[in-house]
């Protein structure tokens, strides 16, 4: 029983650490985006939006591939 409690506690700590790190990453990205827009460097903004779109396409394509192979 003690191992189960320890494993669950560690999993919750890891889960909330990832959530906090994700929120911090999003806030840093928006802070960078605001500063870049204020400086007039729109090339960086377009490249970051393009990177997000490409990552979304890769994620979607991987999902379609796994679905067609009937792995998910």
mmCIF file of N, CA and C in Angstrom:
data_model
loop_
_atom_site.group_PDB
_atom_site.id
_atom_site.type_symbol
_atom_site.label_atom_id
_atom_site.label_comp_id
_atom_site.label_asym_id
_atom_site.label_seq_id
_atom_site.Cartn_x
_atom_site.Cartn_y
_atom_site.Cartn_z
ATOM 1 N N UNK A 1 0.823 -1.197 0.000
ATOM 2 C CA UNK A 1 0.000 0.000 0.000
ATOM 3 C C UNK A 1 0.861 1.252 0.000
ATOM 4 N N UNK A 2 1.991 1.198 0.707
ATOM 5 C CA UNK A 2 2.863 2.357 0.760
ATOM 6 C C UNK A 2 3.467 2.661 -0.612
ATOM 7 N N UNK A 3 3.774 1.604 -1.387
ATOM 8 C CA UNK A 3 4.314 1.821 -2.727
ATOM 9 C C UNK A 3 3.282 2.481 -3.627
ATOM 10 N N UNK A 4 2.038 2.107 -3.481
ATOM 11 C CA UNK A 4 0.975 2.692 -4.288
ATOM 12 C C UNK A 4 0.795 4.175 -3.965
ATOM 13 N N UNK A 5 0.823 4.508 -2.697
ATOM 14 C CA UNK A 5 0.697 5.911 -2.288
ATOM 15 C C UNK A 5 1.891 6.720 -2.783
ATOM 16 N N UNK A 6 3.084 6.161 -2.658
ATOM 17 C CA UNK A 6 4.294 6.848 -3.118
ATOM 18 C C UNK A 6 4.256 7.060 -4.635
ATOM 19 N N UNK A 7 3.852 6.038 -5.380
ATOM 20 C CA UNK A 7 3.777 6.144 -6.830
ATOM 21 C C UNK A 7 2.735 7.180 -7.245
ATOM 22 N N UNK A 8 1.596 7.177 -6.607
ATOM 23 C CA UNK A 8 0.552 8.155 -6.917
ATOM 24 C C UNK A 8 0.984 9.574 -6.589
ATOM 25 N N UNK A 9 1.654 9.742 -5.478
ATOM 26 C CA UNK A 9 2.134 11.075 -5.090
ATOM 27 C C UNK A 9 3.177 11.588 -6.074
ATOM 28 N N UNK A 10 4.111 10.743 -6.458
ATOM 29 C CA UNK A 10 5.125 11.140 -7.430
ATOM 30 C C UNK A 10 4.500 11.453 -8.790
ATOM 31 N N UNK A 11 3.492 10.689 -9.178
ATOM 32 C CA UNK A 11 2.814 10.949 -10.445
ATOM 33 C C UNK A 11 2.090 12.292 -10.407
ATOM 34 N N UNK A 12 1.454 12.603 -9.294
ATOM 35 C CA UNK A 12 0.781 13.898 -9.172
ATOM 36 C C UNK A 12 1.772 15.051 -9.172
ATOM 37 N N UNK A 13 2.906 14.855 -8.508
ATOM 38 C CA UNK A 13 3.932 15.902 -8.509
ATOM 39 C C UNK A 13 4.436 16.135 -9.931
ATOM 40 N N UNK A 14 4.712 15.072 -10.662
ATOM 41 C CA UNK A 14 5.174 15.201 -12.044
ATOM 42 C C UNK A 14 4.102 15.846 -12.917
ATOM 43 N N UNK A 15 2.852 15.463 -12.727
ATOM 44 C CA UNK A 15 1.743 16.001 -13.509
ATOM 45 C C UNK A 15 1.612 17.508 -13.312
ATOM 46 N N UNK A 16 1.608 17.947 -12.065
ATOM 47 C CA UNK A 16 1.460 19.378 -11.796
ATOM 48 C C UNK A 16 2.706 20.164 -12.183
ATOM 49 N N UNK A 17 3.883 19.539 -12.108
ATOM 50 C CA UNK A 17 5.101 20.206 -12.563
ATOM 51 C C UNK A 17 5.043 20.466 -14.062
ATOM 52 N N UNK A 18 4.558 19.504 -14.821
ATOM 53 C CA UNK A 18 4.420 19.678 -16.266
ATOM 54 C C UNK A 18 3.388 20.750 -16.579
ATOM 55 N N UNK A 19 2.299 20.794 -15.843
ATOM 56 C CA UNK A 19 1.278 21.822 -16.064
ATOM 57 C C UNK A 19 1.852 23.204 -15.778
ATOM 58 N N UNK A 20 2.556 23.366 -14.675
ATOM 59 C CA UNK A 20 3.135 24.665 -14.325
ATOM 60 C C UNK A 20 4.183 25.077 -15.352
ATOM 61 N N UNK A 21 5.022 24.141 -15.789
ATOM 62 C CA UNK A 21 6.028 24.451 -16.803
ATOM 63 C C UNK A 21 5.367 24.834 -18.128
ATOM 64 N N UNK A 22 4.273 24.178 -18.478
ATOM 65 C CA UNK A 22 3.552 24.517 -19.712
ATOM 66 C C UNK A 22 2.947 25.902 -19.649
ATOM 67 N N UNK A 23 2.360 26.243 -18.524
ATOM 68 C CA UNK A 23 1.791 27.587 -18.368
ATOM 69 C C UNK A 23 2.889 28.636 -18.432
ATOM 70 N N UNK A 24 4.024 28.366 -17.800
ATOM 71 C CA UNK A 24 5.151 29.286 -17.839
ATOM 72 C C UNK A 24 5.676 29.450 -19.264
ATOM 73 N N UNK A 25 5.738 28.357 -20.028
ATOM 74 C CA UNK A 25 6.202 28.423 -21.416
ATOM 75 C C UNK A 25 5.259 29.252 -22.271
ATOM 76 N N UNK A 26 3.956 29.089 -22.088
ATOM 77 C CA UNK A 26 2.986 29.872 -22.855
ATOM 78 C C UNK A 26 3.090 31.354 -22.493
ATOM 79 N N UNK A 27 3.231 31.657 -21.214
ATOM 80 C CA UNK A 27 3.371 33.054 -20.809
ATOM 81 C C UNK A 27 4.650 33.679 -21.362
ATOM 82 N N UNK A 28 5.746 32.926 -21.344
ATOM 83 C CA UNK A 28 6.998 33.440 -21.917
ATOM 84 C C UNK A 28 6.864 33.656 -23.415
ATOM 85 N N UNK A 29 6.175 32.752 -24.095
ATOM 86 C CA UNK A 29 5.967 32.914 -25.538
ATOM 87 C C UNK A 29 5.163 34.174 -25.825
ATOM 88 N N UNK A 30 4.098 34.401 -25.079
ATOM 89 C CA UNK A 30 3.293 35.592 -25.331
ATOM 90 C C UNK A 30 4.038 36.867 -24.947
ATOM 91 N N UNK A 31 4.895 36.812 -23.931
ATOM 92 C CA UNK A 31 5.717 37.962 -23.585
ATOM 93 C C UNK A 31 6.699 38.265 -24.716
ATOM 94 N N UNK A 32 7.321 37.210 -25.256
ATOM 95 C CA UNK A 32 8.220 37.378 -26.395
ATOM 96 C C UNK A 32 7.466 37.904 -27.606
ATOM 97 N N UNK A 33 6.275 37.368 -27.861
ATOM 98 C CA UNK A 33 5.475 37.797 -29.005
ATOM 99 C C UNK A 33 5.102 39.268 -28.889
ATOM 100 N N UNK A 34 4.729 39.708 -27.711
ATOM 101 C CA UNK A 34 4.362 41.111 -27.482
ATOM 102 C C UNK A 34 5.564 42.031 -27.706
ATOM 103 N N UNK A 35 6.722 41.632 -27.195
ATOM 104 C CA UNK A 35 7.929 42.428 -27.376
ATOM 105 C C UNK A 35 8.382 42.477 -28.832
ATOM 106 N N UNK A 36 8.249 41.360 -29.518
ATOM 107 C CA UNK A 36 8.639 41.314 -30.925
ATOM 108 C C UNK A 36 7.708 42.163 -31.779
ATOM 109 N N UNK A 37 6.429 42.106 -31.491
ATOM 110 C CA UNK A 37 5.477 42.941 -32.237
ATOM 111 C C UNK A 37 5.725 44.413 -31.953
ATOM 112 N N UNK A 38 6.059 44.736 -30.724
ATOM 113 C CA UNK A 38 6.350 46.124 -30.377
ATOM 114 C C UNK A 38 7.600 46.645 -31.049
ATOM 115 N N UNK A 39 8.569 45.755 -31.282
ATOM 116 C CA UNK A 39 9.811 46.147 -31.938
ATOM 117 C C UNK A 39 9.667 46.177 -33.461
ATOM 118 N N UNK A 40 8.573 45.635 -33.972
ATOM 119 C CA UNK A 40 8.333 45.636 -35.409
ATOM 120 C C UNK A 40 9.028 44.512 -36.155
ATOM 121 N N UNK A 41 9.449 43.483 -35.457
ATOM 122 C CA UNK A 41 10.118 42.349 -36.087
ATOM 123 C C UNK A 41 9.078 41.288 -36.433
ATOM 124 N N UNK A 42 8.380 41.493 -37.533
ATOM 125 C CA UNK A 42 7.270 40.616 -37.878
ATOM 126 C C UNK A 42 7.727 39.321 -38.539
ATOM 127 N N UNK A 43 8.983 39.267 -39.001
ATOM 128 C CA UNK A 43 9.490 38.020 -39.572
ATOM 129 C C UNK A 43 9.539 36.919 -38.515
ATOM 130 N N UNK A 44 9.960 37.255 -37.318
ATOM 131 C CA UNK A 44 10.014 36.260 -36.243
ATOM 132 C C UNK A 44 8.618 35.766 -35.880
ATOM 133 N N UNK A 45 7.657 36.672 -35.903
ATOM 134 C CA UNK A 45 6.284 36.277 -35.584
ATOM 135 C C UNK A 45 5.749 35.331 -36.647
ATOM 136 N N UNK A 46 5.992 35.655 -37.903
ATOM 137 C CA UNK A 46 5.513 34.784 -38.979
ATOM 138 C C UNK A 46 6.187 33.420 -38.936
ATOM 139 N N UNK A 47 7.488 33.385 -38.628
ATOM 140 C CA UNK A 47 8.177 32.109 -38.529
ATOM 141 C C UNK A 47 7.676 31.272 -37.349
ATOM 142 N N UNK A 48 7.357 31.920 -36.245
ATOM 143 C CA UNK A 48 6.843 31.162 -35.102
ATOM 144 C C UNK A 48 5.446 30.623 -35.384
ATOM 145 N N UNK A 49 4.613 31.415 -36.062
ATOM 146 C CA UNK A 49 3.279 30.934 -36.440
ATOM 147 C C UNK A 49 3.402 29.782 -37.434
ATOM 148 N N UNK A 50 4.340 29.907 -38.377
ATOM 149 C CA UNK A 50 4.575 28.831 -39.336
ATOM 150 C C UNK A 50 5.047 27.561 -38.634
ATOM 151 N N UNK A 51 5.918 27.694 -37.644
ATOM 152 C CA UNK A 51 6.396 26.531 -36.892
ATOM 153 C C UNK A 51 5.248 25.856 -36.146
ATOM 154 N N UNK A 52 4.338 26.648 -35.583
ATOM 155 C CA UNK A 52 3.185 26.076 -34.883
ATOM 156 C C UNK A 52 2.275 25.343 -35.858
ATOM 157 N N UNK A 53 2.066 25.921 -37.045
ATOM 158 C CA UNK A 53 1.223 25.274 -38.047
ATOM 159 C C UNK A 53 1.855 23.979 -38.539
ATOM 160 N N UNK A 54 3.169 23.989 -38.790
ATOM 161 C CA UNK A 54 3.859 22.779 -39.237
ATOM 162 C C UNK A 54 3.796 21.698 -38.161
ATOM 163 N N UNK A 55 3.995 22.070 -36.903
ATOM 164 C CA UNK A 55 3.910 21.088 -35.815
ATOM 165 C C UNK A 55 2.498 20.500 -35.725
ATOM 166 N N UNK A 56 1.487 21.323 -35.903
ATOM 167 C CA UNK A 56 0.109 20.820 -35.905
ATOM 168 C C UNK A 56 -0.161 19.882 -37.063
ATOM 169 N N UNK A 57 0.394 20.198 -38.231
ATOM 170 C CA UNK A 57 0.222 19.321 -39.393
ATOM 171 C C UNK A 57 0.925 17.982 -39.188
ATOM 172 N N UNK A 58 2.118 18.010 -38.604
ATOM 173 C CA UNK A 58 2.844 16.765 -38.329
ATOM 174 C C UNK A 58 2.073 15.923 -37.317
ATOM 175 N N UNK A 59 1.539 16.562 -36.290
ATOM 176 C CA UNK A 59 0.759 15.852 -35.275
ATOM 177 C C UNK A 59 -0.491 15.221 -35.888
ATOM 178 N N UNK A 60 -1.181 15.986 -36.730
ATOM 179 C CA UNK A 60 -2.382 15.475 -37.386
ATOM 180 C C UNK A 60 -2.037 14.346 -38.350
ATOM 181 N N UNK A 61 -0.965 14.539 -39.118
ATOM 182 C CA UNK A 61 -0.549 13.498 -40.054
ATOM 183 C C UNK A 61 -0.156 12.210 -39.344
ATOM 184 N N UNK A 62 0.515 12.339 -38.216
ATOM 185 C CA UNK A 62 0.875 11.146 -37.448
ATOM 186 C C UNK A 62 -0.374 10.444 -36.934
ATOM 187 N N UNK A 63 -1.355 11.214 -36.523
ATOM 188 C CA UNK A 63 -2.609 10.616 -36.066
ATOM 189 C C UNK A 63 -3.336 9.884 -37.178
ATOM 190 N N UNK A 64 -3.383 10.493 -38.372
ATOM 191 C CA UNK A 64 -4.015 9.832 -39.516
ATOM 192 C C UNK A 64 -3.264 8.562 -39.906
ATOM 193 N N UNK A 65 -1.938 8.633 -39.890
ATOM 194 C CA UNK A 65 -1.137 7.458 -40.228
ATOM 195 C C UNK A 65 -1.395 6.321 -39.242
ATOM 196 N N UNK A 66 -1.381 6.628 -37.957
ATOM 197 C CA UNK A 66 -1.626 5.599 -36.949
ATOM 198 C C UNK A 66 -3.045 5.061 -37.040
ATOM 199 N N UNK A 67 -3.992 5.907 -37.411
ATOM 200 C CA UNK A 67 -5.384 5.460 -37.559
ATOM 201 C C UNK A 67 -5.522 4.530 -38.754
ATOM 202 N N UNK A 68 -4.856 4.890 -39.870
ATOM 203 C CA UNK A 68 -4.949 4.048 -41.060
ATOM 204 C C UNK A 68 -4.262 2.703 -40.855
ATOM 205 N N UNK A 69 -3.213 2.668 -40.061
ATOM 206 C CA UNK A 69 -2.535 1.417 -39.754
ATOM 207 C C UNK A 69 -3.269 0.632 -38.679
ATOM 208 N N UNK A 70 -4.344 1.222 -38.150
ATOM 209 C CA UNK A 70 -5.179 0.617 -37.106
ATOM 210 C C UNK A 70 -4.389 0.332 -35.838
ATOM 211 N N UNK A 71 -3.468 1.259 -35.511
ATOM 212 C CA UNK A 71 -2.722 1.153 -34.264
ATOM 213 C C UNK A 71 -3.431 1.915 -33.151
ATOM 214 N N UNK A 72 -4.316 2.818 -33.535
ATOM 215 C CA UNK A 72 -5.120 3.526 -32.533
ATOM 216 C C UNK A 72 -6.567 3.463 -32.942
#
